[in-house]
Coordinates of C-alpha atoms and ligand atoms in Angstrom, one line a residue:
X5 CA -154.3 -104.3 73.3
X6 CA -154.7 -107.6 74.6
X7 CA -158.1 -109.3 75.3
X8 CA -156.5 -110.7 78.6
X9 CA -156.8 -108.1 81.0
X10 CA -153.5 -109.3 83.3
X11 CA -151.7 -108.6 79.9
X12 CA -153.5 -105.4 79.6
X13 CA -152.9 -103.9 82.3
X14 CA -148.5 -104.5 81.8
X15 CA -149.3 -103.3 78.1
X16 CA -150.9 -100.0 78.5
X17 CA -148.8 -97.6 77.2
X18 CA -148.3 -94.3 79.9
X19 CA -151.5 -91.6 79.9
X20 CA -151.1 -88.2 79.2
X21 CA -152.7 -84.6 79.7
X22 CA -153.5 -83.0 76.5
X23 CA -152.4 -79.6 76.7
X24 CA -152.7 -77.2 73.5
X25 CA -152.5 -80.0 71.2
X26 CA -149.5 -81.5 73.1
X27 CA -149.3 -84.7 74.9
X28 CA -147.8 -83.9 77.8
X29 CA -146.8 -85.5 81.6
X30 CA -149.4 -84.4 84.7
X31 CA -147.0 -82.3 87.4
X32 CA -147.5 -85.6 89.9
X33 CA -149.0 -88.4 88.7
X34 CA -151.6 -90.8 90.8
X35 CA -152.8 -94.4 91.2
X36 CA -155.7 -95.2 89.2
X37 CA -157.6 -98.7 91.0
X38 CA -159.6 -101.4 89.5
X39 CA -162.6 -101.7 92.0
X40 CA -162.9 -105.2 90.6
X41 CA -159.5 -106.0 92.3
X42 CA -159.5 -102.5 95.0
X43 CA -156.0 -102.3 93.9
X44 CA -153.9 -100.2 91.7
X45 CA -153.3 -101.4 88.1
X46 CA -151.5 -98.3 86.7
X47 CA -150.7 -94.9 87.4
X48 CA -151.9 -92.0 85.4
X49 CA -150.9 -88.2 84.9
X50 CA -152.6 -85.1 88.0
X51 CA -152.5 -82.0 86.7
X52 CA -151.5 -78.7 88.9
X53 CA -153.4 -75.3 89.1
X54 CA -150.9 -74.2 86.1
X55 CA -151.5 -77.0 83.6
X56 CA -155.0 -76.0 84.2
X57 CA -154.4 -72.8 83.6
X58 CA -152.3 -73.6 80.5
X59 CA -155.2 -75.9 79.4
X60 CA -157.6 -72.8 79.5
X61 CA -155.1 -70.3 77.8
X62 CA -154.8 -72.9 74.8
X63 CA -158.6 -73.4 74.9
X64 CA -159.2 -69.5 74.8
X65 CA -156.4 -69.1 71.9
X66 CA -158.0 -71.8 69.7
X67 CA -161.0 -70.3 70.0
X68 CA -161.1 -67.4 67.2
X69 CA -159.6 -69.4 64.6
X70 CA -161.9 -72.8 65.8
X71 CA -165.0 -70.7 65.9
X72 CA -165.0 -68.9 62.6
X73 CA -164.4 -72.4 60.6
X74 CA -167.6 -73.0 58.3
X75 CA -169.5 -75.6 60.4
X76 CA -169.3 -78.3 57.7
X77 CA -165.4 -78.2 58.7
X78 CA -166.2 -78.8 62.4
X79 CA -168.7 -81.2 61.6
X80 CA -165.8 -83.5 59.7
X81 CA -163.5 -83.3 62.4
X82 CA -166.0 -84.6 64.6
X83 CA -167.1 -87.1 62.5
X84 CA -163.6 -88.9 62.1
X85 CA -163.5 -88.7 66.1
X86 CA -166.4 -90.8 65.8
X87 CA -164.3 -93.0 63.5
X88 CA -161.3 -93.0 65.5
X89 CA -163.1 -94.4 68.5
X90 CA -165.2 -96.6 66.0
X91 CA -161.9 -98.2 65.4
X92 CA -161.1 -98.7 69.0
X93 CA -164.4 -99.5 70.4
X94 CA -163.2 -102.7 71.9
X95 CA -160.4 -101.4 73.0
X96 CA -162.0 -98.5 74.3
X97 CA -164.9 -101.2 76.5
X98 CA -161.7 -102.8 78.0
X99 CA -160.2 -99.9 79.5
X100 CA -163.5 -98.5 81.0
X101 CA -164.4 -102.3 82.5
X102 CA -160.8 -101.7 84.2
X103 CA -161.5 -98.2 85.3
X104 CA -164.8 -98.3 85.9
X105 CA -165.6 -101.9 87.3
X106 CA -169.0 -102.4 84.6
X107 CA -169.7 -105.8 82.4
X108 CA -168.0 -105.3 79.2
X109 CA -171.0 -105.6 77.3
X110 CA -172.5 -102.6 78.8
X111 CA -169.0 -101.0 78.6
X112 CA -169.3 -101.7 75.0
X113 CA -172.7 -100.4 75.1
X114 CA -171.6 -97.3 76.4
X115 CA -168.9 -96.4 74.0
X116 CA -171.2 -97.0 71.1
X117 CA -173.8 -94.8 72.6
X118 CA -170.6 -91.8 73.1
X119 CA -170.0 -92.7 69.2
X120 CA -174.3 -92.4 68.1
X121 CA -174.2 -89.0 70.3
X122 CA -171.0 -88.0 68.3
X123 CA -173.0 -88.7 65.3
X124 CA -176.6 -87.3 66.4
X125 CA -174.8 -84.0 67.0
X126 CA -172.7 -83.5 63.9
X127 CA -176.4 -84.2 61.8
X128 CA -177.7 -81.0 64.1
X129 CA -177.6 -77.5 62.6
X130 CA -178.3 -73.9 63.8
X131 CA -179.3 -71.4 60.9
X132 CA -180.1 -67.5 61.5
X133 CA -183.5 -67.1 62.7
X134 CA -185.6 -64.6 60.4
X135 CA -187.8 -63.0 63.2
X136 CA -189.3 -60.0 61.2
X137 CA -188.9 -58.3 58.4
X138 CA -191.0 -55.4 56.8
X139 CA -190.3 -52.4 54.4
X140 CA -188.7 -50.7 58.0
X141 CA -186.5 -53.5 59.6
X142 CA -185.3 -56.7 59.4
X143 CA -184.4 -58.8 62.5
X144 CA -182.6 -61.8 63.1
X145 CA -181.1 -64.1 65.9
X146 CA -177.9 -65.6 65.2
X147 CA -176.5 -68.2 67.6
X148 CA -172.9 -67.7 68.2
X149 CA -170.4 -69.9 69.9
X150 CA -169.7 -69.0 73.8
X151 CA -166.0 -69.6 73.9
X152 CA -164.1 -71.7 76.2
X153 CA -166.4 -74.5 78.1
X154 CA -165.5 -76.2 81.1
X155 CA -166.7 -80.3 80.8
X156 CA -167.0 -82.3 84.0
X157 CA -168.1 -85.8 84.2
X158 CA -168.6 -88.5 87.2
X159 CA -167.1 -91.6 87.3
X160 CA -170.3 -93.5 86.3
X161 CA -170.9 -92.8 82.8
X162 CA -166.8 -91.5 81.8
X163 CA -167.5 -91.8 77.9
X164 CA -170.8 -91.1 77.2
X165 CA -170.9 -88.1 79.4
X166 CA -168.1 -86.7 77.9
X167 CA -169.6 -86.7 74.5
X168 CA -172.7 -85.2 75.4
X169 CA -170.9 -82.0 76.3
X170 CA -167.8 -82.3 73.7
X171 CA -169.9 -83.0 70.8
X172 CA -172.5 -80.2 71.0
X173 CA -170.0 -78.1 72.3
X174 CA -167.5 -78.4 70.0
X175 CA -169.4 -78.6 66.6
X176 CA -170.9 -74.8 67.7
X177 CA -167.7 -73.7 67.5
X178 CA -166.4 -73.6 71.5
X179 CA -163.2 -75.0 72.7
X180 CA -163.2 -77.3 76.1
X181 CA -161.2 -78.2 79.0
X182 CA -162.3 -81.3 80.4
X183 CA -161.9 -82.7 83.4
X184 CA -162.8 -86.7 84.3
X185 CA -163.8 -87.9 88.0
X186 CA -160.4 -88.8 89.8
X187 CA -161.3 -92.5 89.9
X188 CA -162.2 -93.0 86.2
X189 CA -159.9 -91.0 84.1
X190 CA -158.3 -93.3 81.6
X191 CA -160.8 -93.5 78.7
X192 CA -160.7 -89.6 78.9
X193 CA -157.5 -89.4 78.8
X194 CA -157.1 -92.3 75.9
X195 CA -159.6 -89.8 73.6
X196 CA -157.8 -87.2 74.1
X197 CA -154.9 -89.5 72.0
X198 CA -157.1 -89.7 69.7
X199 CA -157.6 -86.2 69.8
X200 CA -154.7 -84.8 69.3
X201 CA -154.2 -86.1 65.5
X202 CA -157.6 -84.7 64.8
X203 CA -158.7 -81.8 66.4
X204 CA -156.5 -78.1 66.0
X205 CA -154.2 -77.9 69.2
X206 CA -155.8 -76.1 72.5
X207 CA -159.7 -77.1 71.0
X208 CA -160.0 -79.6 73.3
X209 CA -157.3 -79.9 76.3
X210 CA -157.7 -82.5 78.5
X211 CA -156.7 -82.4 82.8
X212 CA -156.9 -84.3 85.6
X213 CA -157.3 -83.9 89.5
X214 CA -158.0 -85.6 92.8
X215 CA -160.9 -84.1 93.4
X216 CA -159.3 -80.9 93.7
X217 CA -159.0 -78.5 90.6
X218 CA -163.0 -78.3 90.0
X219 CA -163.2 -74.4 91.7
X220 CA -160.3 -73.3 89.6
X221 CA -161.3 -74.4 86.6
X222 CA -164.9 -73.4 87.2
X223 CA -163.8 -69.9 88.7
X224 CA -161.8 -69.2 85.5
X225 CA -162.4 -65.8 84.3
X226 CA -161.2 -67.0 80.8
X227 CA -163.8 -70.3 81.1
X228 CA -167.3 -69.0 79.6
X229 CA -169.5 -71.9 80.3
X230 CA -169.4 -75.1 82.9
X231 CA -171.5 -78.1 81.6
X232 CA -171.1 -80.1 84.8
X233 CA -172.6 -83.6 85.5
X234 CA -172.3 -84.8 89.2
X235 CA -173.8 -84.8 92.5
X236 CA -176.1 -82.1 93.7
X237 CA -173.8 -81.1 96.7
X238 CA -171.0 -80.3 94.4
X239 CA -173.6 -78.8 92.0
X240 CA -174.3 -75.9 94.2
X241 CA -170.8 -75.6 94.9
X242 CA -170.4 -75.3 91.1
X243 CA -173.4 -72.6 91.0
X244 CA -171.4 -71.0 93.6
X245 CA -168.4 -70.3 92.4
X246 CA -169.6 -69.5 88.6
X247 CA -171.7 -66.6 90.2
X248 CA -169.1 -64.3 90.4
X249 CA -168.4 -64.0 86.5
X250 CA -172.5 -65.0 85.9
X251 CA -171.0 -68.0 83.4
X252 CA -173.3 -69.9 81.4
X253 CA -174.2 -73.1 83.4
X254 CA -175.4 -76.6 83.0
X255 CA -175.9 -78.6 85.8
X256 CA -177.1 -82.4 85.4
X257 CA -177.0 -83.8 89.1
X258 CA -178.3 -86.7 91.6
X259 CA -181.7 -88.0 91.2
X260 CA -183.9 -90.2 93.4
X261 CA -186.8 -91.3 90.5
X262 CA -189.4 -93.5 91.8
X263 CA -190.7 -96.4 89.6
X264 CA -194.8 -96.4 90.2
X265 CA -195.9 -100.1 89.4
X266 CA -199.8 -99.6 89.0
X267 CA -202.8 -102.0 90.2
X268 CA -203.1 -104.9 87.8
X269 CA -199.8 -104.8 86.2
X270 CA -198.3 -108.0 84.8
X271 CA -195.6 -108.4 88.2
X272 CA -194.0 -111.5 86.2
X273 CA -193.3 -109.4 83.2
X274 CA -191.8 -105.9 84.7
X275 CA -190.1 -107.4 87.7
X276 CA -187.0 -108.2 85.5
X277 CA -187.3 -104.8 83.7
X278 CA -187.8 -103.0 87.3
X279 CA -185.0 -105.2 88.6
X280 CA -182.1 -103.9 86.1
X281 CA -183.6 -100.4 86.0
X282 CA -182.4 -100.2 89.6
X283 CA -179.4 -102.6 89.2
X284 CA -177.5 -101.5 85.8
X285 CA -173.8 -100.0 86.6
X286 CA -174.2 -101.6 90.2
X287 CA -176.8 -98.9 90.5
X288 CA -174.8 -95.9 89.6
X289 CA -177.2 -94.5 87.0
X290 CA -178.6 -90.9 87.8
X291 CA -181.7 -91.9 86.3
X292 CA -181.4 -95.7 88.0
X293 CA -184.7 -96.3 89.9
X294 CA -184.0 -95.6 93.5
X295 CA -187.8 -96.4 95.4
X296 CA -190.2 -98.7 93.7
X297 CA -193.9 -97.8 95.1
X298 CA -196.0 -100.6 94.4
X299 CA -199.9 -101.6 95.5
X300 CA -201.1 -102.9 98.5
X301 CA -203.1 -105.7 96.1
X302 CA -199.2 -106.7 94.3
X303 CA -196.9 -106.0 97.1
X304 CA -195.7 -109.2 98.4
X305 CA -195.9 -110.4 95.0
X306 CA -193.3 -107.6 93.7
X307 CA -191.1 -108.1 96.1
X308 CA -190.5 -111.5 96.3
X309 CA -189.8 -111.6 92.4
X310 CA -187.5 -108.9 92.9
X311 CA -186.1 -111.0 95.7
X312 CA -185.9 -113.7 93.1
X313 CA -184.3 -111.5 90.6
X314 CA -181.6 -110.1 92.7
X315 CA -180.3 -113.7 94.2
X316 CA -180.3 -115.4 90.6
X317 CA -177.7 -112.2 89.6
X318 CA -174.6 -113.0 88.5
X319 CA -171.9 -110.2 90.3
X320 CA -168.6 -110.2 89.3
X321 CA -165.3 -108.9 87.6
X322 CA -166.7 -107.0 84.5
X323 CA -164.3 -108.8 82.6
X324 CA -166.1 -112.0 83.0
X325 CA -168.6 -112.6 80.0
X326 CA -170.9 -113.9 82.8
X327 CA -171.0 -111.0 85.0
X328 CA -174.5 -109.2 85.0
X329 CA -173.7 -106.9 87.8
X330 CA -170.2 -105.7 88.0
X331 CA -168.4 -103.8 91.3
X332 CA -169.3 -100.4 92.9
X333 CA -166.9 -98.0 91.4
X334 CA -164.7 -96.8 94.3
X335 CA -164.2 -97.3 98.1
X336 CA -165.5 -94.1 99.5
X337 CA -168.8 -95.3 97.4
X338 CA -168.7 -99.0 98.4
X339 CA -168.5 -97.3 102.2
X340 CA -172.1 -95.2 101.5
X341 CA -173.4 -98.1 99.8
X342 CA -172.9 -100.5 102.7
X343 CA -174.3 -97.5 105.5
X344 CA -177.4 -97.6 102.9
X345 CA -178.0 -101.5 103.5
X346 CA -177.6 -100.9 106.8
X347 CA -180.3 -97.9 107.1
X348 CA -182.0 -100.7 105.0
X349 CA -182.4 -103.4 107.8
X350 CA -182.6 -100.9 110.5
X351 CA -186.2 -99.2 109.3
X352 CA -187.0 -102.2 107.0
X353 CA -186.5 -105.9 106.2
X354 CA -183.8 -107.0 103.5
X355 CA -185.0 -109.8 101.7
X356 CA -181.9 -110.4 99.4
X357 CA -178.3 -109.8 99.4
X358 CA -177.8 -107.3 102.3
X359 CA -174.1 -108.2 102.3
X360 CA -170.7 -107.7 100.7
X361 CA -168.7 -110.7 98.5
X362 CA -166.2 -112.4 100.3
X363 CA -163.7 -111.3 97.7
X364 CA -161.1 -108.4 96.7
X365 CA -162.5 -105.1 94.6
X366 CA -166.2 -103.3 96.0
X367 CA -168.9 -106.1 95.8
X368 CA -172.3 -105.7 96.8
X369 CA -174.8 -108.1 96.2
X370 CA -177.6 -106.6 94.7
X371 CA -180.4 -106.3 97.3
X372 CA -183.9 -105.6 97.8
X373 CA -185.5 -104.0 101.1
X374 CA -189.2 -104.2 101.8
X375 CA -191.3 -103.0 104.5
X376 CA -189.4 -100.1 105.4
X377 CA -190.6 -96.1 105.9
X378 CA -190.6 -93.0 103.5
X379 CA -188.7 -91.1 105.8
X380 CA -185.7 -93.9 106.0
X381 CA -182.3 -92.4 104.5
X382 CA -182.3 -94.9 101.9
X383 CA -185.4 -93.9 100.7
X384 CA -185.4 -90.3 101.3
X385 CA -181.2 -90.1 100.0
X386 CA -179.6 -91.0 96.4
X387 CA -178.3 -94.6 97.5
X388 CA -175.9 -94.7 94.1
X389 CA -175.9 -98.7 94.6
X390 CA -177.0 -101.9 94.3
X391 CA -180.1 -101.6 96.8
X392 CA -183.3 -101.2 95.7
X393 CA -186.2 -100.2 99.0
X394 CA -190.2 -101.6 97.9
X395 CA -192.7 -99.7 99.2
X396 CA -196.5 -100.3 99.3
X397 CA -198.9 -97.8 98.5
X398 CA -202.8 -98.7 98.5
X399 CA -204.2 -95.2 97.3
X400 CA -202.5 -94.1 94.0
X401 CA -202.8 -90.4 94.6
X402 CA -200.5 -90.7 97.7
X403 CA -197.9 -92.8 95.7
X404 CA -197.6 -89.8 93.6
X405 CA -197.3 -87.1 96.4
X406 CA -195.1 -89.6 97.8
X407 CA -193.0 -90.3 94.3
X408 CA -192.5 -86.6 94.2
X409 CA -191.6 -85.7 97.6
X410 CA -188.1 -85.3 97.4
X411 CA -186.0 -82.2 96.2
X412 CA -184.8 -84.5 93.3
X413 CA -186.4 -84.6 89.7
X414 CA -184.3 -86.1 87.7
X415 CA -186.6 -89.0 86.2
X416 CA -188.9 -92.0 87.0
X417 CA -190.8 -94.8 85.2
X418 CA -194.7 -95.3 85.5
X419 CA -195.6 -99.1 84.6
X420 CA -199.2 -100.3 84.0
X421 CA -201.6 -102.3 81.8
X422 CA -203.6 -99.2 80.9
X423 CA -201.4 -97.3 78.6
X424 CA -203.8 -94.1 79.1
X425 CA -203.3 -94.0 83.0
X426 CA -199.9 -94.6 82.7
X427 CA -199.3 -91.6 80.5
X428 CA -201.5 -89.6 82.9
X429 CA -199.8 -90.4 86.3
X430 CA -196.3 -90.0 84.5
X431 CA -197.4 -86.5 83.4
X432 CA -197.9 -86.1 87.2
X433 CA -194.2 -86.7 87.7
X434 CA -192.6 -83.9 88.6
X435 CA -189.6 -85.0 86.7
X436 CA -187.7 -83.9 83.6
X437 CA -188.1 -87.5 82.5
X438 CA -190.2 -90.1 82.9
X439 CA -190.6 -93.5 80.9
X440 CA -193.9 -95.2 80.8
X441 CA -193.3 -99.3 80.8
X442 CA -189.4 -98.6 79.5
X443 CA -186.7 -97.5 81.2
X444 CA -183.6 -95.4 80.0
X445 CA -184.5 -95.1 76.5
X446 CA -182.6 -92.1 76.2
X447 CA -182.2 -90.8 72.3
X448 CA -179.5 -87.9 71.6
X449 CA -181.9 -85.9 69.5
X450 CA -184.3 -85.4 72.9
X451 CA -183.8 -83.4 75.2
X452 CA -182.3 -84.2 78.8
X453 CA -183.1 -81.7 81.8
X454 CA -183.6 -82.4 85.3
X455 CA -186.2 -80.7 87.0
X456 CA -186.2 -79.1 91.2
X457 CA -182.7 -80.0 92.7
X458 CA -181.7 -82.7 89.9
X459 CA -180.0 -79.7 87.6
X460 CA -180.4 -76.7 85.5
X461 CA -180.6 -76.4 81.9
X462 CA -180.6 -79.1 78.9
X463 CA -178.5 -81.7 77.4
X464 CA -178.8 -83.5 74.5
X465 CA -181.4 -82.6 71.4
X466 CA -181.6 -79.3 69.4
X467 CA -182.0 -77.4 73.2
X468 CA -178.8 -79.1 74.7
X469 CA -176.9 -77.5 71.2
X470 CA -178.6 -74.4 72.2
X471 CA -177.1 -74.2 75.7
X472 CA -173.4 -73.5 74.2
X473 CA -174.3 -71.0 72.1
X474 CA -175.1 -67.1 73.2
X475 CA -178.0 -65.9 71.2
X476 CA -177.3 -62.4 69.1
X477 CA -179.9 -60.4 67.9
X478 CA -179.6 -58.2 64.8
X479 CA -181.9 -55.4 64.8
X480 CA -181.7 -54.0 61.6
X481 CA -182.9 -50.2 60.0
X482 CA -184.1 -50.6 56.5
X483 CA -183.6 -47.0 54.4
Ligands
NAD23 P1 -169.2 -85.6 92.1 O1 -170.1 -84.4 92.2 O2 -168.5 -86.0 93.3 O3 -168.1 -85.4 91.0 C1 -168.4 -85.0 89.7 C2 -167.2 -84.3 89.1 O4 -167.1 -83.0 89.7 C3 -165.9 -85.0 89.2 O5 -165.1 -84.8 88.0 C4 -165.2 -84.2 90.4 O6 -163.8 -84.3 90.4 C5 -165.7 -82.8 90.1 N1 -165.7 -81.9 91.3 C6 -165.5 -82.3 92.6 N2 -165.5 -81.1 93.3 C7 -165.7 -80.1 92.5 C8 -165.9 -78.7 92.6 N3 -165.9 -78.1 93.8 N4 -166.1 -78.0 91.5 C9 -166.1 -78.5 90.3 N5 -166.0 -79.8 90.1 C10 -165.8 -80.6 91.2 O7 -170.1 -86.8 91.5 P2 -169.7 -88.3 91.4 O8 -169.7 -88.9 92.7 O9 -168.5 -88.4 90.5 O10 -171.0 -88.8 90.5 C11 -172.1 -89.3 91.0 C12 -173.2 -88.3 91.0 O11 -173.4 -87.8 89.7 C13 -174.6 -88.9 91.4 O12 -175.2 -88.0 92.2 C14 -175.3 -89.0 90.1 O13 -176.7 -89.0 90.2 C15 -174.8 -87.8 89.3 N6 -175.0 -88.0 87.9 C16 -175.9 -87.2 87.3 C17 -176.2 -87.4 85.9 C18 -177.2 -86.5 85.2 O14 -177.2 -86.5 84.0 N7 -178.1 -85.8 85.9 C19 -175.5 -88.3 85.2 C20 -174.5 -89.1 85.9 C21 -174.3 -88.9 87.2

């Protein structure tokens, strides 16, 4: 593939569903738009309600034969993916910059983290459990596979998402039908090529929808767990619908994490940290931060750094080496975003950006609102943007209560001088995560959970294997 992305675009060779073990057409096809451009580059496969249904029957046939394999063989399948997109990595970036709008550098980033969780997966390992055993009985838990999973991903993260369902998933001995974000399907869809020469056909199967074959797939009597990433609204619609046939369920959703800058913190130093921990992806992170509570004593000094930080940013076209900050992902997005700047200079003062680029494609320019209330939408609401609201705080206590008022838990960051009260004010975060003077050091081998509304269950780490595996206990009678 071409490094030129006007000579990409011409050379991409047509995307298909992956449908027990068969590349196959989509029953309609749909447009597929470069939010760096807002206009269509290429048109890629839409599945109906019977390819998805075809997609769960292969899933559920593979499944015996894919399950009783010795893991070691799983475990080398799933290592030469790893290879297979080790070998495409660049090409890989490319096609997600297109699709997804971010700075090749971090697209690049984020392939090479789907590869390490790839990796960090296949060096995992579930034995029996011994629990007892006397002269009487012996008893043992065994962790079997669950049988077909249903994987759906947003359109922030397309790769690395993937792989932190398909990788644990997979190597445990399930089969998967997964299901990109309408707006970012390509690099799905491109693995699955890979795929297909790799894996045994219907053990992973690969669909795609506007938006619109989520409850079937998720309803699927034949689908035994959903590991779903996404927004907490359709979370509880996902909850919902797998109540009927009580599937297993993992539900990673929204988040609103606070960043808590302490009294006597270095402003110079963690303003640029702060600054990209709210701005990376445009601000589509889950765990981005969202609020930034600082003191009464550093306020003014915060803000006009970030102020600083956010007019010296360099937006663009991913494609362009130079580009920090690259476009919001989609229009219906760019439309919330731009209602959240406005809510922005309503209830509080914008002191950067605050406006679109007069350009093609969905560009914001980073900005940074001060002075404005907690009870303001884009401080109460998940902003998914660009757009980062200060607040000041003078008695630490109340920053807390006020970090963790909100039905999200997803994450936050705690940054201070004093290591010790940083550690204790982040344990006071009634998040799943929360980084002390870092921000989104996320390893594969820990685990990943969001706590109140941000999700349910664990990714990632020994606990995120756990999750797609049904735990059987054997209870045995010793003569
Ligand atoms: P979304 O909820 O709109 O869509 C996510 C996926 O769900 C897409 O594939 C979509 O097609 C599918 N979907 C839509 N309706 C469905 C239904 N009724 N049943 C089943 N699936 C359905 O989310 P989005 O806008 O693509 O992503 C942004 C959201 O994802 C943000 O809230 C962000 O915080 C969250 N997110 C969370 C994490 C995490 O790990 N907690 C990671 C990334 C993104």
């Amino acid at each position: 593939m071409s490094a030129n992305p006007k000579s990409m675009e011409a050379e991409l060779a047509p995307f298909k569903l992956l449908i027990n073990g068969k590349l196959v057409p989509g029953a309609a096809t749909m447009d597929v738009i470069n939010p760096a451009t807002g206009k269509s580059f290429i048109q890629c496969p839409r599945a109906d309600v019977a390819q998805l249904n075809d997609a769960v029957a292969a899933a559920k046939a593979a499944f015996p034969a894919w399950s009783r394999r010795s893991w070691a063989d799983r475990r080398t399948a799933l290592l030469s993916l790893a290879e297979a997109l080790t070998k495409h990595q660049d090409e890989f970036a490319r096609l997600m910059t297109l699709e997804q709008g971010k700075p090749l550098m971090q697209a690049q980033f984020e392939i090479g983290g789907a590869i390490a969780m790839i990796h960090a997966f296949t060096e995992m390992r579930i034995e029996p459990k011994l629990l007892r055993e006397d002269a009487t009985q012996k008893i043992v838990q065994l962790r079997v596979p669950l049988g077909v999973v249903a994987a759906i991903t947003p359109w922030n993260f397309p790769m690395i998402l993937l792989m932190i369902k398909l990788a644990p998933a997979l190597i445990a001995g399930n089969t998967v039908v997964a299901k990109p974000a309408p707006t970012t399907p390509l690099t799905t869809l491109r693995f699955c090529e890979l795929a297909a020469s790799i894996l045994p056909a219907g053990v992973l199967n690969v669909i795609t929808d506007q938006n619109d074959l989520g409850t079937a797939l998720t309803q699927h009597p034949d689908v035994a767990k959903v590991a779903f990433t996404g927004s907490t609204a359709t979370g509880r619609k996902v909850m919902a619908s797998v109540a009927g046939s009580i599937k297993r369920l993992t539900l990673e959703l929204g988040g609103n994490d606070a960043a808590i800058v302490l009294p006597g913190t270095n402003i110079k130093d963690v303003a640029p940290k702060i600054f990209m921990g709210g701005m990376i992806n445009a601000g589509q992170v889950c765990l981005a931060i969202k609020r930034v509570y600082a003191h009464e004593s550093q306020y003014d000094e915060l803000c006009a750094e970030l102020a600083k930080l956010a007019e010296a940013a360099v937006v663009g076209d991913g494609m362009d080496p130079a580009t920090q900050i690259g476009p919001v992902q989609n229009r219906t997005q760019f439309e919330k975003v731009k209602d959240y700047i406005e809510d922005g200079r309503t209830r509080g003062k914008v002191i950067a950006g605050g406006r679109t680029l007069e350009r093609d494609g969905y560009f914001i320019a980073p900005t940074i609102v001060r002075d404005i209330p907690d009870d303001a939408r884009l401080v109460r609401e998940e902003q998914f943007g660009p757009v980062m609201p200060v607040l000041k705080y003078r008695d630490l206590d109340d920053a807390i209560a006020r970090a963790n008022g909100t039905e999200y838990g997803l994450g936050g960051t705690v940054w201070g001088a004093d290591e010790q009260q940083a550690f204790d004010v982040a344990a006071r975060v009634d998040s799943g995560t929360v980084w002390v003077n870092k921000h989104l050091d996320l390893p594969p081998d820990v685990p990943f959970a969001g706590a109140k509304q941000s999700g349910l269950g664990t990714e990632m780490g020994h606990e995120g294997l756990e999750e797609f595996t049904q735990s059987r206990v054997i209870n045995l009678a010793k003569a």
